[in-house]
Amino acid sequence: MGHDHNHFETARSRNKKALALALGITAGIMLLEFFGGLFTNSLALIADSGHMLSDTVSLALSLTAIWFAGKAASARKTYGYYRFEIITAFINGVTLFIIAGFIIYEAIKRFYEPPEVQGGWMLAIAAIGLLANVLSAWVLNRNADVHGNLNMKSAYVHIMGDALGSVGAILAGLLILLFDWTLADPLISVIVALLILRSAWGILQNSLHILMEGTPRTVDAQEVKTLLLEIDGVLDVHDLHVWTITSGLDLFTCHIDVKIDVDEQLVLQQALELIHNNYGIEHITIQVEKPQTVHHSLKV
């Protein structure tokens, strides 16, 4: 179990270093795209820089969350500060919705009054932005847990949304240069915004599920109960709860009723091994009870 905890902390250290590097890259390109968008009068570039501002804040917040989560548990915060990472992921999901909404709002106005856009400059600046996005995404994908850690995933989705915005700006720039079709700028911005919304919805769902103490996606609570009931001497399993503190840190509790003549410590050991081996859960609390045990019924 100590080995698993060390792996957990090592992964967090790698996440922190990857985030710091990606933050530096994103902040620099954000400034380039913003001033470039003003210079070329391109909504696609300004929208992308606005999303990159969201990304810069997102990455900084995610980095802060990792540092904050590393603080030791206390008498008032017995689980420590790990949940701060999930709160950050939720905030990042909300900001993605806000940014996408702003892009769609601005694009609708430009459909009615399309401005002149300097396609050449727009194309060049968007290409630089895309390279930066790809580099940041590569850094996170190679060095951080963007699949298992929701905080890292939300930061990664922000960057991938930026990459989509840069691709959209490049495509719009080409269409303006080749066909003088200025409507390509707001049209592609809307498409990118919708793709961002799709990813943001998944992050919001997952983070809210964790904040509501939902059962981890990898665990079937009814299946766990069935397996525990198969242990010799077990009469009933009740008050079973499985939830997540932060990505990669699940908790399990339950009560197990056993026959009066069985060795409850043996049953407990079998139950602990069953849950750990099948679901990889480290933090397990089981109360073993015999028929004479009486306690008040629990509300949940």
PDB file of C-alpha atoms in Angstrom:
ATOM      1  CA  MET A   1       0.000   0.000   0.000  1.00  0.00           C
ATOM      2  CA  GLY A   2       2.949   2.299   0.625  1.00  0.00           C
ATOM      3  CA  HIS A   3       4.092   1.676  -2.945  1.00  0.00           C
ATOM      4  CA  ASP A   4       0.705   2.784  -4.305  1.00  0.00           C
ATOM      5  CA  HIS A   5       0.798   5.955  -2.205  1.00  0.00           C
ATOM      6  CA  ASN A   6       4.299   6.769  -3.494  1.00  0.00           C
ATOM      7  CA  HIS A   7       3.063   6.254  -7.062  1.00  0.00           C
ATOM      8  CA  PHE A   8       0.166   8.628  -6.337  1.00  0.00           C
ATOM      9  CA  GLU A   9       2.528  11.346  -5.063  1.00  0.00           C
ATOM     10  CA  THR A  10       5.021  10.809  -7.925  1.00  0.00           C
ATOM     11  CA  ALA A  11       2.226  11.282 -10.451  1.00  0.00           C
ATOM     12  CA  ARG A  12       1.213  14.514  -8.710  1.00  0.00           C
ATOM     13  CA  SER A  13       4.797  15.803  -8.907  1.00  0.00           C
ATOM     14  CA  ARG A  14       4.932  15.085 -12.653  1.00  0.00           C
ATOM     15  CA  ASN A  15       1.572  16.793 -13.124  1.00  0.00           C
ATOM     16  CA  LYS A  16       2.889  19.894 -11.381  1.00  0.00           C
ATOM     17  CA  LYS A  17       6.011  20.180 -13.574  1.00  0.00           C
ATOM     18  CA  ALA A  18       4.041  19.593 -16.788  1.00  0.00           C
ATOM     19  CA  LEU A  19       1.462  22.214 -15.824  1.00  0.00           C
ATOM     20  CA  ALA A  20       4.124  24.841 -15.066  1.00  0.00           C
ATOM     21  CA  LEU A  21       5.714  24.377 -18.489  1.00  0.00           C
ATOM     22  CA  ALA A  22       2.381  24.412 -20.319  1.00  0.00           C
ATOM     23  CA  LEU A  23       1.380  27.558 -18.401  1.00  0.00           C
ATOM     24  CA  GLY A  24       4.445  29.468 -19.601  1.00  0.00           C
ATOM     25  CA  ILE A  25       3.841  28.485 -23.232  1.00  0.00           C
ATOM     26  CA  THR A  26       0.124  29.302 -23.151  1.00  0.00           C
ATOM     27  CA  ALA A  27       0.516  32.705 -21.475  1.00  0.00           C
ATOM     28  CA  GLY A  28       3.054  33.831 -24.084  1.00  0.00           C
ATOM     29  CA  ILE A  29       0.935  32.832 -27.065  1.00  0.00           C
ATOM     30  CA  MET A  30      -2.193  34.306 -25.486  1.00  0.00           C
ATOM     31  CA  LEU A  31      -0.633  37.769 -25.620  1.00  0.00           C
ATOM     32  CA  LEU A  32       0.499  37.240 -29.212  1.00  0.00           C
ATOM     33  CA  GLU A  33      -2.969  36.188 -30.393  1.00  0.00           C
ATOM     34  CA  PHE A  34      -4.781  38.968 -28.530  1.00  0.00           C
ATOM     35  CA  PHE A  35      -2.714  41.806 -29.960  1.00  0.00           C
ATOM     36  CA  GLY A  36      -2.613  40.017 -33.313  1.00  0.00           C
ATOM     37  CA  GLY A  37      -6.418  39.811 -33.310  1.00  0.00           C
ATOM     38  CA  LEU A  38      -6.683  43.544 -32.622  1.00  0.00           C
ATOM     39  CA  PHE A  39      -4.205  44.278 -35.406  1.00  0.00           C
ATOM     40  CA  THR A  40      -5.910  42.062 -38.004  1.00  0.00           C
ATOM     41  CA  ASN A  41      -9.488  42.732 -36.790  1.00  0.00           C
ATOM     42  CA  SER A  42     -10.082  38.968 -36.567  1.00  0.00           C
ATOM     43  CA  LEU A  43     -12.737  37.666 -34.174  1.00  0.00           C
ATOM     44  CA  ALA A  44     -11.370  34.153 -34.595  1.00  0.00           C
ATOM     45  CA  LEU A  45      -8.001  35.287 -33.228  1.00  0.00           C
ATOM     46  CA  ILE A  46      -9.480  37.431 -30.458  1.00  0.00           C
ATOM     47  CA  ALA A  47     -11.836  34.593 -29.515  1.00  0.00           C
ATOM     48  CA  ASP A  48      -8.920  32.179 -29.468  1.00  0.00           C
ATOM     49  CA  SER A  49      -6.867  34.569 -27.312  1.00  0.00           C
ATOM     50  CA  GLY A  50      -9.865  34.915 -24.979  1.00  0.00           C
ATOM     51  CA  HIS A  51      -9.986  31.158 -24.705  1.00  0.00           C
ATOM     52  CA  MET A  52      -6.237  31.140 -24.114  1.00  0.00           C
ATOM     53  CA  LEU A  53      -6.749  33.663 -21.309  1.00  0.00           C
ATOM     54  CA  SER A  54      -9.215  31.191 -19.856  1.00  0.00           C
ATOM     55  CA  ASP A  55      -6.577  28.494 -20.373  1.00  0.00           C
ATOM     56  CA  THR A  56      -3.877  30.543 -18.673  1.00  0.00           C
ATOM     57  CA  VAL A  57      -6.121  31.086 -15.664  1.00  0.00           C
ATOM     58  CA  SER A  58      -7.174  27.439 -15.828  1.00  0.00           C
ATOM     59  CA  LEU A  59      -3.601  26.151 -15.862  1.00  0.00           C
ATOM     60  CA  ALA A  60      -2.610  28.525 -13.060  1.00  0.00           C
ATOM     61  CA  LEU A  61      -5.627  27.402 -11.043  1.00  0.00           C
ATOM     62  CA  SER A  62      -4.853  23.737 -11.698  1.00  0.00           C
ATOM     63  CA  LEU A  63      -1.249  24.301 -10.632  1.00  0.00           C
ATOM     64  CA  THR A  64      -2.452  26.045  -7.473  1.00  0.00           C
ATOM     65  CA  ALA A  65      -4.855  23.157  -6.838  1.00  0.00           C
ATOM     66  CA  ILE A  66      -2.017  20.616  -6.917  1.00  0.00           C
ATOM     67  CA  TRP A  67       0.009  22.713  -4.482  1.00  0.00           C
ATOM     68  CA  PHE A  68      -3.008  23.286  -2.239  1.00  0.00           C
ATOM     69  CA  ALA A  69      -3.969  19.591  -2.310  1.00  0.00           C
ATOM     70  CA  GLY A  70      -0.475  18.713  -1.122  1.00  0.00           C
ATOM     71  CA  LYS A  71      -1.062  20.404   2.231  1.00  0.00           C
ATOM     72  CA  ALA A  72      -1.196  18.008   5.167  1.00  0.00           C
ATOM     73  CA  ALA A  73      -4.498  16.915   6.667  1.00  0.00           C
ATOM     74  CA  SER A  74      -5.522  18.593   9.913  1.00  0.00           C
ATOM     75  CA  ALA A  75      -7.957  18.039  12.764  1.00  0.00           C
ATOM     76  CA  ARG A  76     -10.523  20.168  10.909  1.00  0.00           C
ATOM     77  CA  LYS A  77      -9.680  18.846   7.426  1.00  0.00           C
ATOM     78  CA  THR A  78      -9.202  15.135   8.087  1.00  0.00           C
ATOM     79  CA  TYR A  79      -9.177  14.271   4.364  1.00  0.00           C
ATOM     80  CA  GLY A  80      -6.732  17.061   3.632  1.00  0.00           C
ATOM     81  CA  TYR A  81      -7.242  19.432   0.704  1.00  0.00           C
ATOM     82  CA  TYR A  82      -7.382  16.973  -2.202  1.00  0.00           C
ATOM     83  CA  ARG A  83     -10.965  17.913  -3.066  1.00  0.00           C
ATOM     84  CA  PHE A  84      -9.697  21.357  -4.143  1.00  0.00           C
ATOM     85  CA  GLU A  85      -8.565  19.716  -7.396  1.00  0.00           C
ATOM     86  CA  ILE A  86     -12.129  18.652  -8.208  1.00  0.00           C
ATOM     87  CA  ILE A  87     -13.472  22.102  -7.375  1.00  0.00           C
ATOM     88  CA  THR A  88     -10.886  23.508  -9.792  1.00  0.00           C
ATOM     89  CA  ALA A  89     -11.966  21.085 -12.512  1.00  0.00           C
ATOM     90  CA  PHE A  90     -15.582  22.204 -12.019  1.00  0.00           C
ATOM     91  CA  ILE A  91     -14.576  25.881 -12.248  1.00  0.00           C
ATOM     92  CA  ASN A  92     -12.614  25.143 -15.423  1.00  0.00           C
ATOM     93  CA  GLY A  93     -15.673  23.461 -16.935  1.00  0.00           C
ATOM     94  CA  VAL A  94     -17.809  26.504 -16.119  1.00  0.00           C
ATOM     95  CA  THR A  95     -15.271  28.901 -17.670  1.00  0.00           C
ATOM     96  CA  LEU A  96     -15.274  26.827 -20.860  1.00  0.00           C
ATOM     97  CA  PHE A  97     -19.040  27.339 -21.085  1.00  0.00           C
ATOM     98  CA  ILE A  98     -18.682  31.094 -20.516  1.00  0.00           C
ATOM     99  CA  ILE A  99     -15.957  31.479 -23.139  1.00  0.00           C
ATOM    100  CA  ALA A 100     -17.899  29.442 -25.701  1.00  0.00           C
ATOM    101  CA  GLY A 101     -21.024  31.509 -25.031  1.00  0.00           C
ATOM    102  CA  PHE A 102     -19.090  34.744 -25.554  1.00  0.00           C
ATOM    103  CA  ILE A 103     -17.650  33.467 -28.844  1.00  0.00           C
ATOM    104  CA  ILE A 104     -21.106  32.483 -30.152  1.00  0.00           C
ATOM    105  CA  TYR A 105     -22.572  35.851 -29.094  1.00  0.00           C
ATOM    106  CA  GLU A 106     -19.836  37.805 -30.903  1.00  0.00           C
ATOM    107  CA  ALA A 107     -20.067  35.570 -33.971  1.00  0.00           C
ATOM    108  CA  ILE A 108     -23.824  36.160 -34.314  1.00  0.00           C
ATOM    109  CA  LYS A 109     -23.218  39.930 -34.384  1.00  0.00           C
ATOM    110  CA  ARG A 110     -20.593  39.496 -37.097  1.00  0.00           C
ATOM    111  CA  PHE A 111     -22.973  37.501 -39.293  1.00  0.00           C
ATOM    112  CA  TYR A 112     -25.038  40.655 -39.641  1.00  0.00           C
ATOM    113  CA  GLU A 113     -22.136  43.077 -39.933  1.00  0.00           C
ATOM    114  CA  PRO A 114     -19.034  41.234 -41.188  1.00  0.00           C
ATOM    115  CA  PRO A 115     -15.936  43.458 -40.758  1.00  0.00           C
ATOM    116  CA  GLU A 116     -12.822  43.545 -42.883  1.00  0.00           C
ATOM    117  CA  VAL A 117     -10.343  40.905 -41.752  1.00  0.00           C
ATOM    118  CA  GLN A 118      -6.634  40.745 -42.643  1.00  0.00           C
ATOM    119  CA  GLY A 119      -6.460  37.102 -43.610  1.00  0.00           C
ATOM    120  CA  GLY A 120      -2.693  36.906 -44.120  1.00  0.00           C
ATOM    121  CA  TRP A 121      -1.691  38.169 -40.692  1.00  0.00           C
ATOM    122  CA  MET A 122      -4.523  36.220 -39.134  1.00  0.00           C
ATOM    123  CA  LEU A 123      -3.224  33.035 -40.767  1.00  0.00           C
ATOM    124  CA  ALA A 124       0.367  33.575 -39.586  1.00  0.00           C
ATOM    125  CA  ILE A 125      -0.535  34.359 -35.989  1.00  0.00           C
ATOM    126  CA  ALA A 126      -2.997  31.459 -35.793  1.00  0.00           C
ATOM    127  CA  ALA A 127      -0.292  29.091 -37.063  1.00  0.00           C
ATOM    128  CA  ILE A 128       2.041  30.196 -34.271  1.00  0.00           C
ATOM    129  CA  GLY A 129      -0.787  29.717 -31.785  1.00  0.00           C
ATOM    130  CA  LEU A 130      -1.437  26.218 -33.082  1.00  0.00           C
ATOM    131  CA  LEU A 131       2.223  25.240 -32.683  1.00  0.00           C
ATOM    132  CA  ALA A 132       2.170  26.493 -29.096  1.00  0.00           C
ATOM    133  CA  ASN A 133      -1.057  24.621 -28.360  1.00  0.00           C
ATOM    134  CA  VAL A 134       0.315  21.399 -29.812  1.00  0.00           C
ATOM    135  CA  LEU A 135       3.493  21.790 -27.749  1.00  0.00           C
ATOM    136  CA  SER A 136       1.546  22.434 -24.534  1.00  0.00           C
ATOM    137  CA  ALA A 137      -0.776  19.504 -25.224  1.00  0.00           C
ATOM    138  CA  TRP A 138       2.215  17.253 -25.938  1.00  0.00           C
ATOM    139  CA  VAL A 139       3.877  18.287 -22.662  1.00  0.00           C
ATOM    140  CA  LEU A 140       0.748  17.467 -20.667  1.00  0.00           C
ATOM    141  CA  ASN A 141      -0.078  14.263 -22.535  1.00  0.00           C
ATOM    142  CA  ARG A 142       3.480  12.954 -22.190  1.00  0.00           C
ATOM    143  CA  ASN A 143       4.187  13.970 -18.588  1.00  0.00           C
ATOM    144  CA  ALA A 144       0.840  14.312 -16.817  1.00  0.00           C
ATOM    145  CA  ASP A 145      -2.130  12.058 -16.076  1.00  0.00           C
ATOM    146  CA  VAL A 146      -4.652  13.662 -18.455  1.00  0.00           C
ATOM    147  CA  HIS A 147      -6.866  10.571 -18.519  1.00  0.00           C
ATOM    148  CA  GLY A 148      -7.109   9.555 -14.865  1.00  0.00           C
ATOM    149  CA  ASN A 149      -6.854  12.935 -13.111  1.00  0.00           C
ATOM    150  CA  LEU A 150      -9.904  15.173 -13.630  1.00  0.00           C
ATOM    151  CA  ASN A 151      -8.013  18.342 -12.733  1.00  0.00           C
ATOM    152  CA  MET A 152      -5.371  17.582 -15.374  1.00  0.00           C
ATOM    153  CA  LYS A 153      -8.010  16.545 -17.879  1.00  0.00           C
ATOM    154  CA  SER A 154      -9.832  19.863 -17.521  1.00  0.00           C
ATOM    155  CA  ALA A 155      -6.567  21.746 -18.126  1.00  0.00           C
ATOM    156  CA  TYR A 156      -5.806  19.510 -21.110  1.00  0.00           C
ATOM    157  CA  VAL A 157      -9.273  20.098 -22.609  1.00  0.00           C
ATOM    158  CA  HIS A 158      -8.733  23.837 -22.313  1.00  0.00           C
ATOM    159  CA  ILE A 159      -5.532  23.529 -24.327  1.00  0.00           C
ATOM    160  CA  MET A 160      -7.097  21.211 -26.918  1.00  0.00           C
ATOM    161  CA  GLY A 161      -9.940  23.713 -27.244  1.00  0.00           C
ATOM    162  CA  ASP A 162      -7.314  26.345 -27.976  1.00  0.00           C
ATOM    163  CA  ALA A 163      -5.761  24.090 -30.605  1.00  0.00           C
ATOM    164  CA  LEU A 164      -9.177  23.737 -32.250  1.00  0.00           C
ATOM    165  CA  GLY A 165      -9.563  27.516 -32.143  1.00  0.00           C
ATOM    166  CA  SER A 166      -6.188  27.955 -33.841  1.00  0.00           C
ATOM    167  CA  VAL A 167      -7.101  25.394 -36.520  1.00  0.00           C
ATOM    168  CA  GLY A 168     -10.369  27.258 -37.044  1.00  0.00           C
ATOM    169  CA  ALA A 169      -8.572  30.588 -37.333  1.00  0.00           C
ATOM    170  CA  ILE A 170      -6.157  29.099 -39.898  1.00  0.00           C
ATOM    171  CA  LEU A 171      -9.015  27.705 -41.957  1.00  0.00           C
ATOM    172  CA  ALA A 172     -10.885  31.015 -41.775  1.00  0.00           C
ATOM    173  CA  GLY A 173      -7.736  32.878 -42.815  1.00  0.00           C
ATOM    174  CA  LEU A 174      -7.307  30.627 -45.845  1.00  0.00           C
ATOM    175  CA  LEU A 175     -10.933  31.100 -46.922  1.00  0.00           C
ATOM    176  CA  ILE A 176     -10.629  34.870 -46.572  1.00  0.00           C
ATOM    177  CA  LEU A 177      -7.367  34.969 -48.528  1.00  0.00           C
ATOM    178  CA  LEU A 178      -8.539  32.657 -51.324  1.00  0.00           C
ATOM    179  CA  PHE A 179     -12.214  33.608 -51.658  1.00  0.00           C
ATOM    180  CA  ASP A 180     -12.561  36.851 -49.695  1.00  0.00           C
ATOM    181  CA  TRP A 181     -15.273  35.077 -47.656  1.00  0.00           C
ATOM    182  CA  THR A 182     -15.274  37.077 -44.401  1.00  0.00           C
ATOM    183  CA  LEU A 183     -18.230  35.108 -43.013  1.00  0.00           C
ATOM    184  CA  ALA A 184     -15.825  32.189 -42.581  1.00  0.00           C
ATOM    185  CA  ASP A 185     -14.423  33.957 -39.508  1.00  0.00           C
ATOM    186  CA  PRO A 186     -17.636  33.948 -37.375  1.00  0.00           C
ATOM    187  CA  LEU A 187     -18.895  30.651 -38.858  1.00  0.00           C
ATOM    188  CA  ILE A 188     -15.797  28.692 -37.882  1.00  0.00           C
ATOM    189  CA  SER A 189     -15.742  30.433 -34.482  1.00  0.00           C
ATOM    190  CA  VAL A 190     -19.234  29.030 -33.775  1.00  0.00           C
ATOM    191  CA  ILE A 191     -18.172  25.509 -34.797  1.00  0.00           C
ATOM    192  CA  VAL A 192     -15.140  25.678 -32.485  1.00  0.00           C
ATOM    193  CA  ALA A 193     -17.320  27.001 -29.644  1.00  0.00           C
ATOM    194  CA  LEU A 194     -19.726  24.070 -30.016  1.00  0.00           C
ATOM    195  CA  LEU A 195     -16.845  21.583 -29.873  1.00  0.00           C
ATOM    196  CA  ILE A 196     -15.581  23.295 -26.714  1.00  0.00           C
ATOM    197  CA  LEU A 197     -19.056  23.032 -25.151  1.00  0.00           C
ATOM    198  CA  ARG A 198     -19.128  19.304 -25.835  1.00  0.00           C
ATOM    199  CA  SER A 199     -15.891  18.733 -23.913  1.00  0.00           C
ATOM    200  CA  ALA A 200     -16.869  21.148 -21.151  1.00  0.00           C
ATOM    201  CA  TRP A 201     -20.104  19.249 -20.525  1.00  0.00           C
ATOM    202  CA  GLY A 202     -18.200  16.026 -19.821  1.00  0.00           C
ATOM    203  CA  ILE A 203     -15.905  17.778 -17.327  1.00  0.00           C
ATOM    204  CA  LEU A 204     -18.843  19.395 -15.541  1.00  0.00           C
ATOM    205  CA  GLN A 205     -20.684  16.074 -15.318  1.00  0.00           C
ATOM    206  CA  ASN A 206     -17.679  14.204 -13.902  1.00  0.00           C
ATOM    207  CA  SER A 207     -16.638  16.879 -11.416  1.00  0.00           C
ATOM    208  CA  LEU A 208     -20.212  17.393 -10.187  1.00  0.00           C
ATOM    209  CA  HIS A 209     -20.583  13.610  -9.803  1.00  0.00           C
ATOM    210  CA  ILE A 210     -17.548  13.558  -7.513  1.00  0.00           C
ATOM    211  CA  LEU A 211     -18.660  16.641  -5.570  1.00  0.00           C
ATOM    212  CA  MET A 212     -22.024  14.920  -4.998  1.00  0.00           C
ATOM    213  CA  GLU A 213     -20.162  11.907  -3.527  1.00  0.00           C
ATOM    214  CA  GLY A 214     -21.162   9.731  -6.486  1.00  0.00           C
ATOM    215  CA  THR A 215     -19.883   6.173  -6.853  1.00  0.00           C
ATOM    216  CA  PRO A 216     -16.725   6.019  -9.021  1.00  0.00           C
ATOM    217  CA  ARG A 217     -17.370   5.013 -12.632  1.00  0.00           C
ATOM    218  CA  THR A 218     -15.099   1.990 -12.221  1.00  0.00           C
ATOM    219  CA  VAL A 219     -17.067   0.560  -9.284  1.00  0.00           C
ATOM    220  CA  ASP A 220     -20.453  -1.180  -9.322  1.00  0.00           C
ATOM    221  CA  ALA A 221     -21.772  -0.901  -5.744  1.00  0.00           C
ATOM    222  CA  GLN A 222     -24.258  -3.752  -6.213  1.00  0.00           C
ATOM    223  CA  GLU A 223     -21.513  -5.985  -7.575  1.00  0.00           C
ATOM    224  CA  VAL A 224     -19.318  -5.221  -4.544  1.00  0.00           C
ATOM    225  CA  LYS A 225     -22.170  -6.151  -2.206  1.00  0.00           C
ATOM    226  CA  THR A 226     -22.737  -9.425  -4.068  1.00  0.00           C
ATOM    227  CA  LEU A 227     -19.055 -10.359  -3.792  1.00  0.00           C
ATOM    228  CA  LEU A 228     -18.957  -9.573  -0.070  1.00  0.00           C
ATOM    229  CA  LEU A 229     -22.051 -11.706   0.539  1.00  0.00           C
ATOM    230  CA  GLU A 230     -20.188 -14.671  -0.966  1.00  0.00           C
ATOM    231  CA  ILE A 231     -17.631 -14.615   1.874  1.00  0.00           C
ATOM    232  CA  ASP A 232     -18.223 -17.561   4.212  1.00  0.00           C
ATOM    233  CA  GLY A 233     -20.070 -16.495   7.343  1.00  0.00           C
ATOM    234  CA  VAL A 234     -21.471 -13.195   5.997  1.00  0.00           C
ATOM    235  CA  LEU A 235     -25.200 -12.696   6.602  1.00  0.00           C
ATOM    236  CA  ASP A 236     -25.756  -9.206   5.222  1.00  0.00           C
ATOM    237  CA  VAL A 237     -23.977  -6.134   3.847  1.00  0.00           C
ATOM    238  CA  HIS A 238     -25.513  -2.700   4.397  1.00  0.00           C
ATOM    239  CA  ASP A 239     -24.739   1.018   4.576  1.00  0.00           C
ATOM    240  CA  LEU A 240     -22.277   0.547   1.700  1.00  0.00           C
ATOM    241  CA  HIS A 241     -20.724   3.724   0.311  1.00  0.00           C
ATOM    242  CA  VAL A 242     -18.025   4.297  -2.291  1.00  0.00           C
ATOM    243  CA  TRP A 243     -16.909   7.810  -3.231  1.00  0.00           C
ATOM    244  CA  THR A 244     -13.974   9.803  -4.540  1.00  0.00           C
ATOM    245  CA  ILE A 245     -11.932  12.466  -2.742  1.00  0.00           C
ATOM    246  CA  THR A 246      -9.886  13.346  -5.830  1.00  0.00           C
ATOM    247  CA  SER A 247      -8.881  11.545  -9.008  1.00  0.00           C
ATOM    248  CA  GLY A 248      -7.121   8.303  -8.086  1.00  0.00           C
ATOM    249  CA  LEU A 249      -8.178   8.425  -4.426  1.00  0.00           C
ATOM    250  CA  ASP A 250     -11.385   6.426  -3.798  1.00  0.00           C
ATOM    251  CA  LEU A 251     -12.842   5.567  -0.388  1.00  0.00           C
ATOM    252  CA  PHE A 252     -15.040   2.658   0.723  1.00  0.00           C
ATOM    253  CA  THR A 253     -17.140   2.039   3.837  1.00  0.00           C
ATOM    254  CA  CYS A 254     -19.760  -0.558   4.788  1.00  0.00           C
ATOM    255  CA  HIS A 255     -21.216  -2.657   7.595  1.00  0.00           C
ATOM    256  CA  ILE A 256     -21.002  -6.466   7.406  1.00  0.00           C
ATOM    257  CA  ASP A 257     -23.250  -8.693   9.513  1.00  0.00           C
ATOM    258  CA  VAL A 258     -21.688 -12.087  10.279  1.00  0.00           C
ATOM    259  CA  LYS A 259     -22.769 -15.310  11.975  1.00  0.00           C
ATOM    260  CA  ILE A 260     -22.208 -15.452  15.717  1.00  0.00           C
ATOM    261  CA  ASP A 261     -19.703 -18.319  15.549  1.00  0.00           C
ATOM    262  CA  VAL A 262     -17.367 -16.995  12.807  1.00  0.00           C
ATOM    263  CA  ASP A 263     -14.017 -15.282  13.247  1.00  0.00           C
ATOM    264  CA  GLU A 264     -14.882 -11.662  12.411  1.00  0.00           C
ATOM    265  CA  GLN A 265     -11.204 -10.742  11.921  1.00  0.00           C
ATOM    266  CA  LEU A 266     -10.870 -13.424   9.240  1.00  0.00           C
ATOM    267  CA  VAL A 267     -13.990 -12.116   7.484  1.00  0.00           C
ATOM    268  CA  LEU A 268     -12.639  -8.570   7.714  1.00  0.00           C
ATOM    269  CA  GLN A 269      -9.299  -9.579   6.175  1.00  0.00           C
ATOM    270  CA  GLN A 270     -11.025 -11.384   3.300  1.00  0.00           C
ATOM    271  CA  ALA A 271     -13.281  -8.375   2.668  1.00  0.00           C
ATOM    272  CA  LEU A 272     -10.338  -5.958   2.647  1.00  0.00           C
ATOM    273  CA  GLU A 273      -8.401  -8.083   0.166  1.00  0.00           C
ATOM    274  CA  LEU A 274     -11.458  -8.588  -2.055  1.00  0.00           C
ATOM    275  CA  ILE A 275     -12.114  -4.860  -2.392  1.00  0.00           C
ATOM    276  CA  HIS A 276      -8.464  -3.926  -2.845  1.00  0.00           C
ATOM    277  CA  ASN A 277      -7.698  -6.650  -5.388  1.00  0.00           C
ATOM    278  CA  ASN A 278     -10.845  -6.130  -7.475  1.00  0.00           C
ATOM    279  CA  TYR A 279     -11.174  -2.346  -7.389  1.00  0.00           C
ATOM    280  CA  GLY A 280      -7.786  -1.000  -6.310  1.00  0.00           C
ATOM    281  CA  ILE A 281      -9.268   0.942  -3.404  1.00  0.00           C
ATOM    282  CA  GLU A 282      -6.763   1.651  -0.621  1.00  0.00           C
ATOM    283  CA  HIS A 283      -8.835   3.552   1.942  1.00  0.00           C
ATOM    284  CA  ILE A 284     -11.318   0.949   3.237  1.00  0.00           C
ATOM    285  CA  THR A 285     -13.345   1.102   6.451  1.00  0.00           C
ATOM    286  CA  ILE A 286     -15.514  -1.905   7.358  1.00  0.00           C
ATOM    287  CA  GLN A 287     -17.553  -2.380  10.504  1.00  0.00           C
ATOM    288  CA  VAL A 288     -18.114  -6.078  11.258  1.00  0.00           C
ATOM    289  CA  GLU A 289     -21.214  -6.795  13.339  1.00  0.00           C
ATOM    290  CA  LYS A 290     -22.731  -9.877  14.985  1.00  0.00           C
ATOM    291  CA  PRO A 291     -26.489 -10.447  15.503  1.00  0.00           C
ATOM    292  CA  GLN A 292     -26.489  -8.942  18.984  1.00  0.00           C
ATOM    293  CA  THR A 293     -25.039  -5.630  17.717  1.00  0.00           C
ATOM    294  CA  VAL A 294     -27.608  -2.815  17.796  1.00  0.00           C
ATOM    295  CA  HIS A 295     -27.150   0.658  16.314  1.00  0.00           C
ATOM    296  CA  HIS A 296     -29.403   3.369  14.990  1.00  0.00           C
ATOM    297  CA  SER A 297     -30.376   3.111  11.332  1.00  0.00           C
ATOM    298  CA  LEU A 298     -28.485   5.472   9.049  1.00  0.00           C
ATOM    299  CA  LYS A 299     -30.220   7.969   6.759  1.00  0.00           C
ATOM    300  CA  VAL A 300     -27.950   7.258   3.798  1.00  0.00           C
TER     301      VAL A 300
END
